[in-house]
CSV table of C-alpha atoms in Angstrom, one decimal:
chain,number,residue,atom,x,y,z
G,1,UNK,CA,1.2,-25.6,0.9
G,2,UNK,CA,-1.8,-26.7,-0.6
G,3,UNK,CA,-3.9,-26.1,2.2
G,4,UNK,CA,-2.9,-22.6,2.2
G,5,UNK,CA,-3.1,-21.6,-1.2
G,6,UNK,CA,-6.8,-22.4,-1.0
G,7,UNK,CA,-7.2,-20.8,2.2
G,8,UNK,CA,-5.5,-17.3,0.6
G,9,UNK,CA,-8.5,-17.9,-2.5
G,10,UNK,CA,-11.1,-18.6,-0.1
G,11,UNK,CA,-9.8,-15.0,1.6
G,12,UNK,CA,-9.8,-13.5,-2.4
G,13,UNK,CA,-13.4,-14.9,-2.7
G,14,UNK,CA,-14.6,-13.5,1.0
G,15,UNK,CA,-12.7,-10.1,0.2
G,16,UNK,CA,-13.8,-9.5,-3.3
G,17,UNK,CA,-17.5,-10.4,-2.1
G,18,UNK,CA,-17.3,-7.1,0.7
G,19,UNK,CA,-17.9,-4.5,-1.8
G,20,UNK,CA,-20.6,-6.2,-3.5
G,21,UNK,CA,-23.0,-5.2,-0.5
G,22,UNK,CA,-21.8,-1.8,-0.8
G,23,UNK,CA,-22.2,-1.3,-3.9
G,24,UNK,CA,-26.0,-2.8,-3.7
G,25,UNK,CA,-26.0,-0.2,-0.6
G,26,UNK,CA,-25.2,2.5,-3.1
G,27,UNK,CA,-27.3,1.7,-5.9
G,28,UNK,CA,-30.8,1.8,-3.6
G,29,UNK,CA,-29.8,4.6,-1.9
G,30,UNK,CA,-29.5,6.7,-5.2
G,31,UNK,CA,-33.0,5.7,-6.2
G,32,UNK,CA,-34.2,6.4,-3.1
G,33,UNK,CA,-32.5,10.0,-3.7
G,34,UNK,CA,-34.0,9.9,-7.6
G,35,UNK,CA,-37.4,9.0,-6.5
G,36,UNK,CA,-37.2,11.6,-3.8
G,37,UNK,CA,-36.4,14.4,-6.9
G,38,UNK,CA,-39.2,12.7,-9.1
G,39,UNK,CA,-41.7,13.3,-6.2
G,40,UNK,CA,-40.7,16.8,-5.4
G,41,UNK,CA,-40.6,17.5,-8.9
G,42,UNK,CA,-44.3,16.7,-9.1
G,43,UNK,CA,-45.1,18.4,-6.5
G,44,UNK,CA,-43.6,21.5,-7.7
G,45,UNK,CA,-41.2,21.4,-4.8
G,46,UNK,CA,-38.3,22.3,-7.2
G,47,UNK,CA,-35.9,23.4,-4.6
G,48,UNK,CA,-36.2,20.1,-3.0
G,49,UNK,CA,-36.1,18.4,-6.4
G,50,UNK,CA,-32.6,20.8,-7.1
G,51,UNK,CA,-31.6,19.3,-4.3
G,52,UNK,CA,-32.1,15.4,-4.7
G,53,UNK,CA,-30.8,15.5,-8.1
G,54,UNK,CA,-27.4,17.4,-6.8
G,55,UNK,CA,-27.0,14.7,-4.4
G,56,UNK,CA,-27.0,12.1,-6.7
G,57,UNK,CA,-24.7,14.0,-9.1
G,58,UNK,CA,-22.3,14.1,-6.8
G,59,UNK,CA,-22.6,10.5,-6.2
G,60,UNK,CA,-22.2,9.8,-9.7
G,61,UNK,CA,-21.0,12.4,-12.0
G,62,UNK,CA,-21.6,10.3,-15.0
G,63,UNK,CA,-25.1,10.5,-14.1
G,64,UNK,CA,-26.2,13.2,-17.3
G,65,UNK,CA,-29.8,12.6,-16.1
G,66,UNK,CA,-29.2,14.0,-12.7
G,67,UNK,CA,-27.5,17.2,-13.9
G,68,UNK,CA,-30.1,18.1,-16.2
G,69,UNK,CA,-32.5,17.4,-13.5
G,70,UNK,CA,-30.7,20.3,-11.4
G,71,UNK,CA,-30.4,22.7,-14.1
G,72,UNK,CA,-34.7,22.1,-15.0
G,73,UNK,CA,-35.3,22.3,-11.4
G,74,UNK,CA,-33.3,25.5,-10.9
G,75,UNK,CA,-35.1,27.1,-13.8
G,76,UNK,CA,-38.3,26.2,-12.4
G,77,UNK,CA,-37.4,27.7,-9.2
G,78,UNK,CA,-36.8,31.3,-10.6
G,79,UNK,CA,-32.5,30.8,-10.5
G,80,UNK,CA,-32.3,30.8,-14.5
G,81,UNK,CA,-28.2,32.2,-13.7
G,82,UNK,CA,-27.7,29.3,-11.8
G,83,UNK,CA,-29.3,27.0,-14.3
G,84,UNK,CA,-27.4,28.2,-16.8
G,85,UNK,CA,-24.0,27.8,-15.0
G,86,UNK,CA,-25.1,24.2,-13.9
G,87,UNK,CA,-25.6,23.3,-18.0
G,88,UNK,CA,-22.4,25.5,-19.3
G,89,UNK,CA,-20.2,22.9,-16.8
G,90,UNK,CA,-22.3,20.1,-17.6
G,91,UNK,CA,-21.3,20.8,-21.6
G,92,UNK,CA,-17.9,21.6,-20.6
G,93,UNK,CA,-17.5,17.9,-19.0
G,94,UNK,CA,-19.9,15.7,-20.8
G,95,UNK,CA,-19.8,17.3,-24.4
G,96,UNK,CA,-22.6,18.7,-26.2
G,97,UNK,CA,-25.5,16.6,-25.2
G,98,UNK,CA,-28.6,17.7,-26.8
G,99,UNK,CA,-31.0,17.6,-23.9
G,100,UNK,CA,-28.3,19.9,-22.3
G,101,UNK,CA,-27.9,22.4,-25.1
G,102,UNK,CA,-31.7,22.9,-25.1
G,103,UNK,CA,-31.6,23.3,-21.5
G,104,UNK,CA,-29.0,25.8,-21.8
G,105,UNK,CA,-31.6,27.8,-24.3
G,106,UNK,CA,-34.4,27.5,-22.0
G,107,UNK,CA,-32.5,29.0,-18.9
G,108,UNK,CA,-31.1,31.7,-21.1
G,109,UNK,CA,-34.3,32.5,-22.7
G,110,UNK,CA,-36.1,32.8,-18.8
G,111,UNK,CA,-32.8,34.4,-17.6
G,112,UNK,CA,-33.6,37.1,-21.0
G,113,UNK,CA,-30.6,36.5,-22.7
G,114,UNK,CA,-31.6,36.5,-25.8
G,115,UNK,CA,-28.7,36.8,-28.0
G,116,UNK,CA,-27.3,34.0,-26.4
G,117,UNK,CA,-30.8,32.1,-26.5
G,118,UNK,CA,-30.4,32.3,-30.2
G,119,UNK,CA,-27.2,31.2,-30.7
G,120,UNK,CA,-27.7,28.3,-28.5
G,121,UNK,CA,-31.3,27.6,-29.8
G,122,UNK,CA,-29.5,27.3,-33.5
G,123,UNK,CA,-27.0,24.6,-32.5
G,124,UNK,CA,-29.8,22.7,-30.6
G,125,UNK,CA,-31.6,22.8,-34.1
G,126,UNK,CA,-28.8,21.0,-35.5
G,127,UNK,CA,-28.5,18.5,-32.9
G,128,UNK,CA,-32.0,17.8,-32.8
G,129,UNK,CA,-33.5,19.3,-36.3
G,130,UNK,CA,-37.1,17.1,-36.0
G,131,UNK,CA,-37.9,17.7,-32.2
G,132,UNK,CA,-41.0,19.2,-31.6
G,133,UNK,CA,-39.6,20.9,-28.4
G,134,UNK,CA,-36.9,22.8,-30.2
G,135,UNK,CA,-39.4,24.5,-32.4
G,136,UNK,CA,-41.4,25.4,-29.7
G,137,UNK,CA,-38.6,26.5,-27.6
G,138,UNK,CA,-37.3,28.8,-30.6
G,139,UNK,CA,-41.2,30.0,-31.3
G,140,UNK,CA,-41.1,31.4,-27.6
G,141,UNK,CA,-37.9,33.1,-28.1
G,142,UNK,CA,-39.6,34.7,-31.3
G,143,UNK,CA,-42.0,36.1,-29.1
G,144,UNK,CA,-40.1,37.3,-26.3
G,145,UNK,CA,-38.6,39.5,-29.2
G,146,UNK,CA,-41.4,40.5,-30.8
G,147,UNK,CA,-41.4,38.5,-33.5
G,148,UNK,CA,-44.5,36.9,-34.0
G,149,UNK,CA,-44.7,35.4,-37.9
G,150,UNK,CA,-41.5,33.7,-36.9
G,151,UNK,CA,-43.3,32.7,-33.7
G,152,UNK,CA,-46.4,30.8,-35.5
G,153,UNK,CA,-43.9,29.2,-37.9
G,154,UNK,CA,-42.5,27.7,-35.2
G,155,UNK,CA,-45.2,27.0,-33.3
G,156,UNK,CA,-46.5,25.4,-36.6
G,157,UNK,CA,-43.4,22.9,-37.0
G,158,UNK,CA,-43.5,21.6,-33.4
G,159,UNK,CA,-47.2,20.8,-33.7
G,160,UNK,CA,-46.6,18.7,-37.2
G,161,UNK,CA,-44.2,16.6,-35.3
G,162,UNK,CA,-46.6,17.1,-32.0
G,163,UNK,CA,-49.9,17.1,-32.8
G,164,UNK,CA,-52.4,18.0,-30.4
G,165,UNK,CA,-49.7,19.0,-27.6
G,166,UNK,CA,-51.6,21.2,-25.7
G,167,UNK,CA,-49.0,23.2,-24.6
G,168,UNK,CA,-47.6,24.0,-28.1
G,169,UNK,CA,-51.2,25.4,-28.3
G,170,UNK,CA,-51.3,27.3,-25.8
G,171,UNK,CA,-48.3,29.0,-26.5
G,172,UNK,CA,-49.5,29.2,-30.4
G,173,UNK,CA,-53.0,31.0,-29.0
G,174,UNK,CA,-50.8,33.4,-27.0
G,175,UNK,CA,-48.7,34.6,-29.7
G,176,UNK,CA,-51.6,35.0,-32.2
G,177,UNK,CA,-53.1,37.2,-29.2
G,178,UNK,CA,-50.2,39.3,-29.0
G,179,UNK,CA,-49.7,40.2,-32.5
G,180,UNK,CA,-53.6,41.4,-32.7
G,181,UNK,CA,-55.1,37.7,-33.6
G,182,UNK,CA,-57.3,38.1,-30.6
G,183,UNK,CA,-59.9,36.2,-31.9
G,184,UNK,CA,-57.6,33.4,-33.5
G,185,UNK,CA,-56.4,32.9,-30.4
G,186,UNK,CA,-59.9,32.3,-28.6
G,187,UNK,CA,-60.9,29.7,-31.2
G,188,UNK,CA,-58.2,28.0,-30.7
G,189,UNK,CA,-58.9,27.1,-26.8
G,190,UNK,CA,-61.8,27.3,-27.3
G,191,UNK,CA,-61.5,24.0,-29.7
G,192,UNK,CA,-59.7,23.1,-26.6
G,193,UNK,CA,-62.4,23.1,-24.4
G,194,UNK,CA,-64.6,21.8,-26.5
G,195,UNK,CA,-62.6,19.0,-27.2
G,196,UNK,CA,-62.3,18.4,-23.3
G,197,UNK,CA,-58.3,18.5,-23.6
G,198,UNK,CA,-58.0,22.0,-21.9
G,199,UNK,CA,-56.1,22.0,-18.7
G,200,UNK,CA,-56.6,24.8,-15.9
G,201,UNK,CA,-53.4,26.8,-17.6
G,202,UNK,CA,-55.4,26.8,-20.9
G,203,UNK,CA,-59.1,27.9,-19.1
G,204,UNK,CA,-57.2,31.1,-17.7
G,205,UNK,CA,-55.3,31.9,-20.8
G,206,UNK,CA,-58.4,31.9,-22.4
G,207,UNK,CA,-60.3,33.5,-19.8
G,208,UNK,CA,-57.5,36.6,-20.3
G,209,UNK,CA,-58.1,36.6,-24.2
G,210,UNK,CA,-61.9,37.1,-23.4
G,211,UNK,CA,-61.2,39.7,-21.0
G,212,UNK,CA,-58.7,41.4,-23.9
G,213,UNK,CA,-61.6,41.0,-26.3
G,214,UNK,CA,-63.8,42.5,-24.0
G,215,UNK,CA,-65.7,39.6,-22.9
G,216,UNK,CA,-65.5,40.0,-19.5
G,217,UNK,CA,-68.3,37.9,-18.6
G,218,UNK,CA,-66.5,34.8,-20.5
G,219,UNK,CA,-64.0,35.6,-18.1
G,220,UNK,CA,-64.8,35.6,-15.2
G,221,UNK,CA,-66.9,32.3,-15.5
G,222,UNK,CA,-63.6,30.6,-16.8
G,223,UNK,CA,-61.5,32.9,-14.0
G,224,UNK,CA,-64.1,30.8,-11.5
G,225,UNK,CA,-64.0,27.7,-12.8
G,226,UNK,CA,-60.4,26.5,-11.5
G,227,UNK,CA,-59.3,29.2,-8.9
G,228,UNK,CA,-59.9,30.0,-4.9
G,229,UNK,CA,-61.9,32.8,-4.8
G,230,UNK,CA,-59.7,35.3,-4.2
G,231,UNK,CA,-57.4,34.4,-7.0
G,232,UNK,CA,-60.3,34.4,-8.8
G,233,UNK,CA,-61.1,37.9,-7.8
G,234,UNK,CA,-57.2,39.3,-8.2
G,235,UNK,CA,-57.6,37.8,-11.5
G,236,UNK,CA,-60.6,39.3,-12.6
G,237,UNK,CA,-59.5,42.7,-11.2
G,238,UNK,CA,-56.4,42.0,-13.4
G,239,UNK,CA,-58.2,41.3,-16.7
G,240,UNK,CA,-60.3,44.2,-16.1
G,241,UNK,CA,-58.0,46.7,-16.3
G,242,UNK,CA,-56.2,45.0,-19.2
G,243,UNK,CA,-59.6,45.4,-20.7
């Protein structure tokens, strides 16, 4: 008897120790799939990206990361409805998750829902009232709708908590440009550059504000400076006749 009772354990022992390869099987497989979507992500292959992360959803659906990676991805890739559906489900399921309702105000934003942008972008100010990405979130809404003071306040209050973010800048410059600030806007790329912190983005945004103050020749040096030459030369063309 005795002799069998241990044999029965040592076929517990053998059994329970089967899934544990599995599961090890399972675990490097899904960071194979998540650095797959970090790669494609980076290389601004966000249908790819979509992908990888919706593999490893379905693998896991407790994996919050891996949604939001979808819904970003699906943004990025010009299917805003999409991303918006993904993160409506995701809240439905997982609750309101911050990073989820800010997602949800960024697809509807790019998807130009903007009543809906604003209702969302309020309760993601409650969830998050000191993050520098809300307030410049809700500073681009202002501008979508035209309103620009509300814009720069934003703007403002996302770089106190982010100082120096260059795209909170960027988008800062922008909005000064298009309520008339034109030459705001310039000086501030223009510290930028100066201050060797610009990135490509920020050299053509300010090579358009030349071209909108009429420096065309500021323009077309900047227009040169990061782009083939014929995007260089559709640019150009295009700052022209905004000019």
């Amino acid at each position: 008897m005795r002799a069998y009772l241990l044999g029965c354990l040592t076929a517990a022992i053998v059994v329970g120790c089967a899934p544990t390869g599995s599961i090890e099987k399972q675990v490097s497989y899904k960071e194979t799939l998540r650095d797959a979507a970090i790669v494609a992500h980076q290389s601004f292959d966000y249908e790819a990206a979509a992908t990888h992360y919706r593999s490893l959803y379905e693998r896991d659906g407790g994996d919050t990361e891996a949604l939001l990676g979808v819904a970003r991805n699906l943004r990025y890739l010009g299917s805003s409805g999409e991303a918006i559906d993904v993160m409506v489900t995701g809240i439905s399921k997982h609750g309101q998750i911050p990073a989820f309702v800010l997602e949800l105000a960024k697809s509807e934003l790019t998807a130009r829902r903007f009543d809906d942008a604003r209702e969302t972008l309020e309760t993601a100010a409650e969830l998050l009232p000191d993050n520098w990405d809300v307030f410049s979130t809700t500073g681009i809404f202002h501008d979508y709708v035209g309103e620009f003071d509300a814009a720069q306040a934003a703007y403002g209050a996302a770089l106190e908590l982010s100082p120096n973010n260059v795209a909170v800048i960027n988008n800062l410059a922008l909005s000064l440009a298009q309520s008339g600030k034109i030459d705001e806007g310039i000086s501030i790329l223009v510290k930028l550059l100066n201050a060797k912190r610009s990135t490509p983005h920020t050299r053509q945004n300010l090579a358009m504000l030349y071209a909108l103050a009429g420096d065309i020749k500021s323009a077309e040096k900047l227009a040169r400076q990061d782009l083939p030459a014929d995007a260089a030369l559709e640019n150009l063309t295009t700052f022209k006749k905004m000019h």
